[in-house]
Coordinates of C-alpha atoms and ligand atoms in Angstrom, one line a residue:
X1 CA -0.6 -11.8 -64.7
X2 CA -2.8 -11.0 -67.6
X3 CA -5.5 -9.3 -65.6
X4 CA -5.9 -7.4 -62.3
X5 CA -9.2 -9.0 -61.7
X6 CA -9.2 -11.6 -58.9
X7 CA -12.4 -13.6 -59.4
X8 CA -13.9 -15.6 -56.6
X9 CA -16.6 -17.0 -58.8
X10 CA -16.1 -19.1 -62.0
X11 CA -18.5 -20.4 -64.6
X12 CA -17.8 -23.4 -66.8
X13 CA -19.8 -23.3 -70.1
X14 CA -20.8 -26.5 -71.8
X15 CA -21.6 -27.5 -75.3
X16 CA -23.0 -24.6 -77.3
X17 CA -23.4 -22.5 -74.1
X18 CA -20.3 -20.4 -74.5
X19 CA -22.1 -17.1 -75.2
X20 CA -22.2 -15.9 -71.5
X21 CA -18.5 -15.2 -71.6
X22 CA -18.8 -12.9 -74.6
X23 CA -20.9 -10.6 -72.5
X24 CA -18.3 -10.0 -69.8
X25 CA -16.9 -6.5 -69.5
X26 CA -13.2 -5.5 -69.4
X27 CA -12.4 -9.1 -70.3
X28 CA -9.1 -10.8 -71.2
X29 CA -9.4 -13.9 -73.3
X30 CA -6.8 -16.5 -72.9
X31 CA -6.8 -19.5 -75.2
X32 CA -6.3 -22.8 -73.4
X33 CA -3.3 -23.4 -75.7
X34 CA -1.5 -20.5 -73.9
X35 CA -2.1 -21.9 -70.4
X36 CA 0.6 -24.4 -69.4
X37 CA -0.7 -28.0 -69.1
X38 CA -4.3 -26.9 -69.8
X39 CA -6.2 -29.7 -71.8
X40 CA -7.7 -28.6 -75.1
X41 CA -11.2 -29.7 -76.3
X42 CA -11.5 -31.3 -79.7
X43 CA -15.3 -31.0 -79.7
X44 CA -17.2 -28.7 -82.0
X45 CA -19.1 -26.2 -79.9
X46 CA -16.4 -25.7 -77.4
X47 CA -14.3 -22.6 -78.0
X48 CA -11.4 -23.4 -75.7
X49 CA -10.5 -20.2 -73.8
X50 CA -10.5 -18.8 -70.3
X51 CA -12.3 -15.4 -70.2
X52 CA -11.7 -13.2 -67.1
X53 CA -14.0 -10.2 -66.9
X54 CA -16.8 -8.5 -65.0
X55 CA -20.4 -9.4 -65.0
X56 CA -21.9 -6.2 -63.6
X57 CA -19.7 -5.6 -60.5
X58 CA -18.7 -9.2 -60.1
X59 CA -15.3 -10.4 -61.4
X60 CA -15.8 -13.8 -63.0
X61 CA -13.5 -16.4 -64.6
X62 CA -15.4 -18.2 -67.4
X63 CA -14.3 -21.3 -69.1
X64 CA -15.6 -21.3 -72.7
X65 CA -15.5 -25.0 -73.3
X66 CA -14.2 -27.9 -71.3
X67 CA -12.7 -31.3 -72.0
X68 CA -14.4 -34.6 -71.5
X69 CA -13.4 -38.1 -70.4
X70 CA -14.6 -39.5 -73.8
X71 CA -12.0 -37.3 -75.6
X72 CA -9.3 -39.6 -74.2
X73 CA -8.2 -37.4 -71.3
X74 CA -7.9 -39.1 -68.0
X75 CA -10.2 -38.0 -65.2
X76 CA -7.3 -36.1 -63.6
X77 CA -6.6 -34.2 -66.8
X78 CA -10.3 -33.4 -67.2
X79 CA -10.3 -31.6 -63.8
X80 CA -6.9 -29.8 -64.1
X81 CA -8.6 -26.5 -65.0
X82 CA -10.7 -26.6 -61.8
X83 CA -7.5 -27.0 -59.8
X84 CA -6.1 -23.9 -61.6
X85 CA -9.3 -21.9 -60.8
X86 CA -9.0 -23.0 -57.2
X87 CA -5.4 -21.8 -57.0
X88 CA -6.5 -18.5 -58.6
X89 CA -8.8 -17.9 -55.6
X90 CA -12.1 -19.1 -56.9
X91 CA -14.4 -20.3 -54.1
X92 CA -17.7 -20.7 -55.9
X93 CA -18.2 -22.3 -59.2
X94 CA -21.1 -22.8 -61.6
X95 CA -21.0 -25.7 -63.9
X96 CA -23.3 -25.7 -67.0
X97 CA -23.8 -28.5 -69.5
X98 CA -26.2 -29.9 -72.1
X99 CA -27.9 -33.0 -70.9
X100 CA -30.5 -35.6 -72.1
X101 CA -33.8 -35.4 -70.2
X102 CA -34.8 -38.7 -68.5
X103 CA -37.5 -37.3 -66.3
X104 CA -40.8 -37.2 -68.3
X105 CA -41.6 -33.6 -67.3
X106 CA -38.4 -32.2 -68.9
X107 CA -39.0 -30.8 -72.3
X108 CA -36.3 -29.8 -74.8
X109 CA -34.8 -26.5 -73.8
X110 CA -35.8 -26.8 -70.1
X111 CA -33.3 -25.7 -67.4
X112 CA -32.6 -28.0 -64.5
X113 CA -30.6 -27.2 -61.4
X114 CA -28.7 -30.2 -60.1
X115 CA -29.7 -31.4 -56.7
X116 CA -27.3 -34.4 -56.7
X117 CA -25.4 -36.7 -59.1
X118 CA -24.5 -40.3 -59.7
X119 CA -21.0 -41.0 -61.1
X120 CA -21.3 -43.7 -63.7
X121 CA -18.0 -42.9 -65.5
X122 CA -16.3 -45.8 -63.8
X123 CA -13.5 -43.6 -62.6
X124 CA -12.8 -40.8 -60.2
X125 CA -10.4 -37.8 -60.7
X126 CA -9.2 -38.2 -57.1
X127 CA -7.8 -41.7 -57.7
X128 CA -4.0 -41.7 -57.1
X129 CA -1.8 -39.9 -54.6
X130 CA -3.7 -37.3 -52.6
X131 CA -2.2 -33.9 -52.2
X132 CA -3.4 -32.7 -48.8
X133 CA -2.9 -29.1 -49.8
X134 CA -5.9 -29.5 -52.1
X135 CA -8.1 -31.5 -49.9
X136 CA -8.7 -34.6 -47.8
X137 CA -8.1 -38.2 -49.0
X138 CA -11.8 -39.1 -48.5
X139 CA -13.8 -36.0 -49.2
X140 CA -17.5 -35.8 -48.1
X141 CA -20.0 -35.6 -51.0
X142 CA -23.2 -35.4 -49.0
X143 CA -23.8 -31.8 -50.1
X144 CA -22.1 -31.7 -53.5
X145 CA -24.5 -29.0 -54.8
X146 CA -24.9 -26.2 -52.3
X147 CA -28.5 -25.9 -51.0
X148 CA -28.3 -22.2 -50.6
X149 CA -27.0 -21.8 -54.2
X150 CA -29.9 -24.0 -55.4
X151 CA -32.3 -21.7 -53.6
X152 CA -30.7 -18.6 -55.1
X153 CA -31.0 -20.1 -58.6
X154 CA -34.7 -21.1 -58.1
X155 CA -35.6 -17.7 -56.7
X156 CA -33.8 -16.0 -59.6
X157 CA -35.6 -18.3 -62.1
X158 CA -38.9 -17.4 -60.5
X159 CA -38.2 -13.7 -60.6
X160 CA -37.3 -14.0 -64.3
X161 CA -40.3 -16.3 -65.1
X162 CA -37.9 -18.9 -66.4
X163 CA -39.1 -22.5 -66.0
X164 CA -36.7 -24.5 -63.9
X165 CA -36.6 -28.0 -62.5
X166 CA -34.4 -29.7 -60.0
X167 CA -32.9 -33.1 -60.6
X168 CA -30.3 -35.8 -60.2
X169 CA -27.7 -35.9 -63.0
X170 CA -25.9 -39.0 -64.0
X171 CA -22.5 -38.8 -65.8
X172 CA -21.8 -41.6 -68.2
X173 CA -18.5 -42.0 -70.1
X174 CA -20.0 -41.5 -73.6
X175 CA -19.4 -40.7 -76.4
X176 CA -22.3 -42.9 -77.6
X177 CA -25.7 -41.8 -76.5
X178 CA -27.8 -44.1 -74.4
X179 CA -29.7 -47.1 -75.7
X180 CA -33.4 -47.3 -74.8
X181 CA -32.5 -50.1 -72.3
X182 CA -29.9 -47.8 -70.7
X183 CA -32.4 -45.0 -70.4
X184 CA -34.9 -47.3 -68.7
X185 CA -32.2 -48.4 -66.3
X186 CA -31.2 -44.8 -65.5
X187 CA -34.8 -43.9 -64.9
X188 CA -35.2 -46.9 -62.6
X189 CA -32.2 -45.9 -60.4
X190 CA -33.5 -42.4 -59.9
X191 CA -31.7 -40.4 -62.6
X192 CA -33.5 -37.3 -64.0
X193 CA -31.0 -36.2 -66.6
X194 CA -27.9 -37.7 -68.2
X195 CA -24.7 -36.2 -69.6
X196 CA -21.0 -36.8 -70.2
X197 CA -19.4 -34.1 -68.0
X198 CA -19.6 -32.1 -64.8
X199 CA -19.3 -34.9 -62.3
X200 CA -15.5 -35.2 -62.3
X201 CA -15.2 -31.4 -62.0
X202 CA -17.7 -31.2 -59.2
X203 CA -15.9 -33.9 -57.3
X204 CA -12.6 -32.0 -57.5
X205 CA -14.3 -28.6 -56.7
X206 CA -15.8 -30.2 -53.5
X207 CA -12.5 -31.8 -52.7
X208 CA -11.0 -28.3 -52.7
X209 CA -13.8 -26.9 -50.6
X210 CA -15.5 -24.8 -53.4
X211 CA -19.2 -24.3 -53.3
X212 CA -21.0 -25.6 -56.4
X213 CA -24.0 -24.7 -58.5
X214 CA -24.9 -27.0 -61.4
X215 CA -27.3 -26.0 -64.2
X216 CA -28.2 -28.2 -67.2
X217 CA -30.0 -27.3 -70.4
X218 CA -32.1 -30.2 -71.7
X219 CA -30.9 -30.5 -75.3
X220 CA -32.9 -33.6 -76.1
X221 CA -35.4 -35.9 -74.5
X222 CA -34.0 -39.3 -73.9
X223 CA -35.4 -41.7 -76.3
X224 CA -36.9 -44.6 -74.4
X225 CA -38.9 -46.0 -77.4
X226 CA -36.0 -46.0 -79.8
X227 CA -38.0 -44.0 -82.3
X228 CA -36.0 -40.8 -82.3
X229 CA -32.3 -40.2 -83.0
X230 CA -30.0 -38.1 -80.8
X231 CA -27.3 -36.2 -82.6
X232 CA -24.6 -33.7 -81.6
X233 CA -26.2 -31.2 -84.1
X234 CA -29.5 -31.4 -82.2
X235 CA -27.6 -30.9 -78.9
X236 CA -25.9 -27.7 -80.3
X237 CA -29.1 -26.5 -81.9
X238 CA -31.0 -26.8 -78.6
X239 CA -28.1 -24.9 -77.0
X240 CA -29.1 -21.8 -79.1
X241 CA -32.5 -21.9 -77.5
X242 CA -31.1 -22.5 -74.0
X243 CA -28.3 -19.9 -74.1
X244 CA -30.4 -16.7 -73.7
X245 CA -32.3 -18.2 -70.6
X246 CA -29.1 -19.7 -69.1
X247 CA -27.1 -16.5 -69.7
X248 CA -29.8 -14.3 -68.0
X249 CA -30.1 -16.7 -65.1
X250 CA -26.3 -17.0 -64.5
X251 CA -25.9 -13.2 -64.7
X252 CA -28.7 -12.9 -62.1
X253 CA -27.3 -15.4 -59.6
X254 CA -23.6 -14.5 -59.7
X255 CA -23.8 -11.6 -57.2
X256 CA -25.4 -14.0 -54.7
X257 CA -22.6 -16.5 -54.9
X258 CA -19.7 -14.3 -53.8
Ligands
LIG301 N1 -27.0 -38.4 -73.2 C1 -25.8 -38.2 -72.7 N2 -25.2 -37.0 -72.8 C2 -25.9 -36.0 -73.4 C3 -27.2 -36.2 -73.9 C4 -27.8 -37.5 -73.8 O1 -28.9 -37.7 -74.3 N3 -27.6 -35.0 -74.5 C5 -26.6 -34.1 -74.3 N4 -25.5 -34.7 -73.6

């Protein structure tokens, strides 16, 4: 009721990556606190509002900030905003996040399109009664990240001369970063990058039949030797380097996702 725009695409902006939403035209900004039942982030770097506006010709709903399992929200609470977006008519959704690089080729500041994920959070947002209006009891996850969306993103990255990798994302509960032994384990099981978000939301987006694009910015290289420290400040600082590239890329792909 606060806007006449009816976006079919949404973008969820992770730690320190909120700037994209500030560039939307004709936008309304709705604090999460004003949306009934919306969870509110307690984390520095997450603004906490829904911005509905146009990116070029494309109406977009952008979430500036998200909540995480480690904040104490249940997996079901974490995904509530994705349900709201689905009910608003959103059919395609871009999840962004800051992640730790496990793959040795990923430098700090690199962009990675998600090819697949491993849920290591020990929970699933679909646990509990299933509402068939949202989706099936046992949803397929064989194509969690749309192949055509991934192709659109890599083509756009090429056209913009932005270096981009493709990889498998593992979601851990957090909030502590990984030990060197955990990083060695993640690498051994085929993980390319690690973070504390996105997987519950992607699970629910797929449950509801939305198509998904996932893009991570590598905020830090995982620290296998135990010699370097990982801090939230480092993650936010790397975000500043990632934001311009990520914003340009997301702007470029949106028209292809509708
Ligand atoms: N590990 C987990 N989550 C993260 C990291 C990390 O190294 N960097 C940013 N989010």
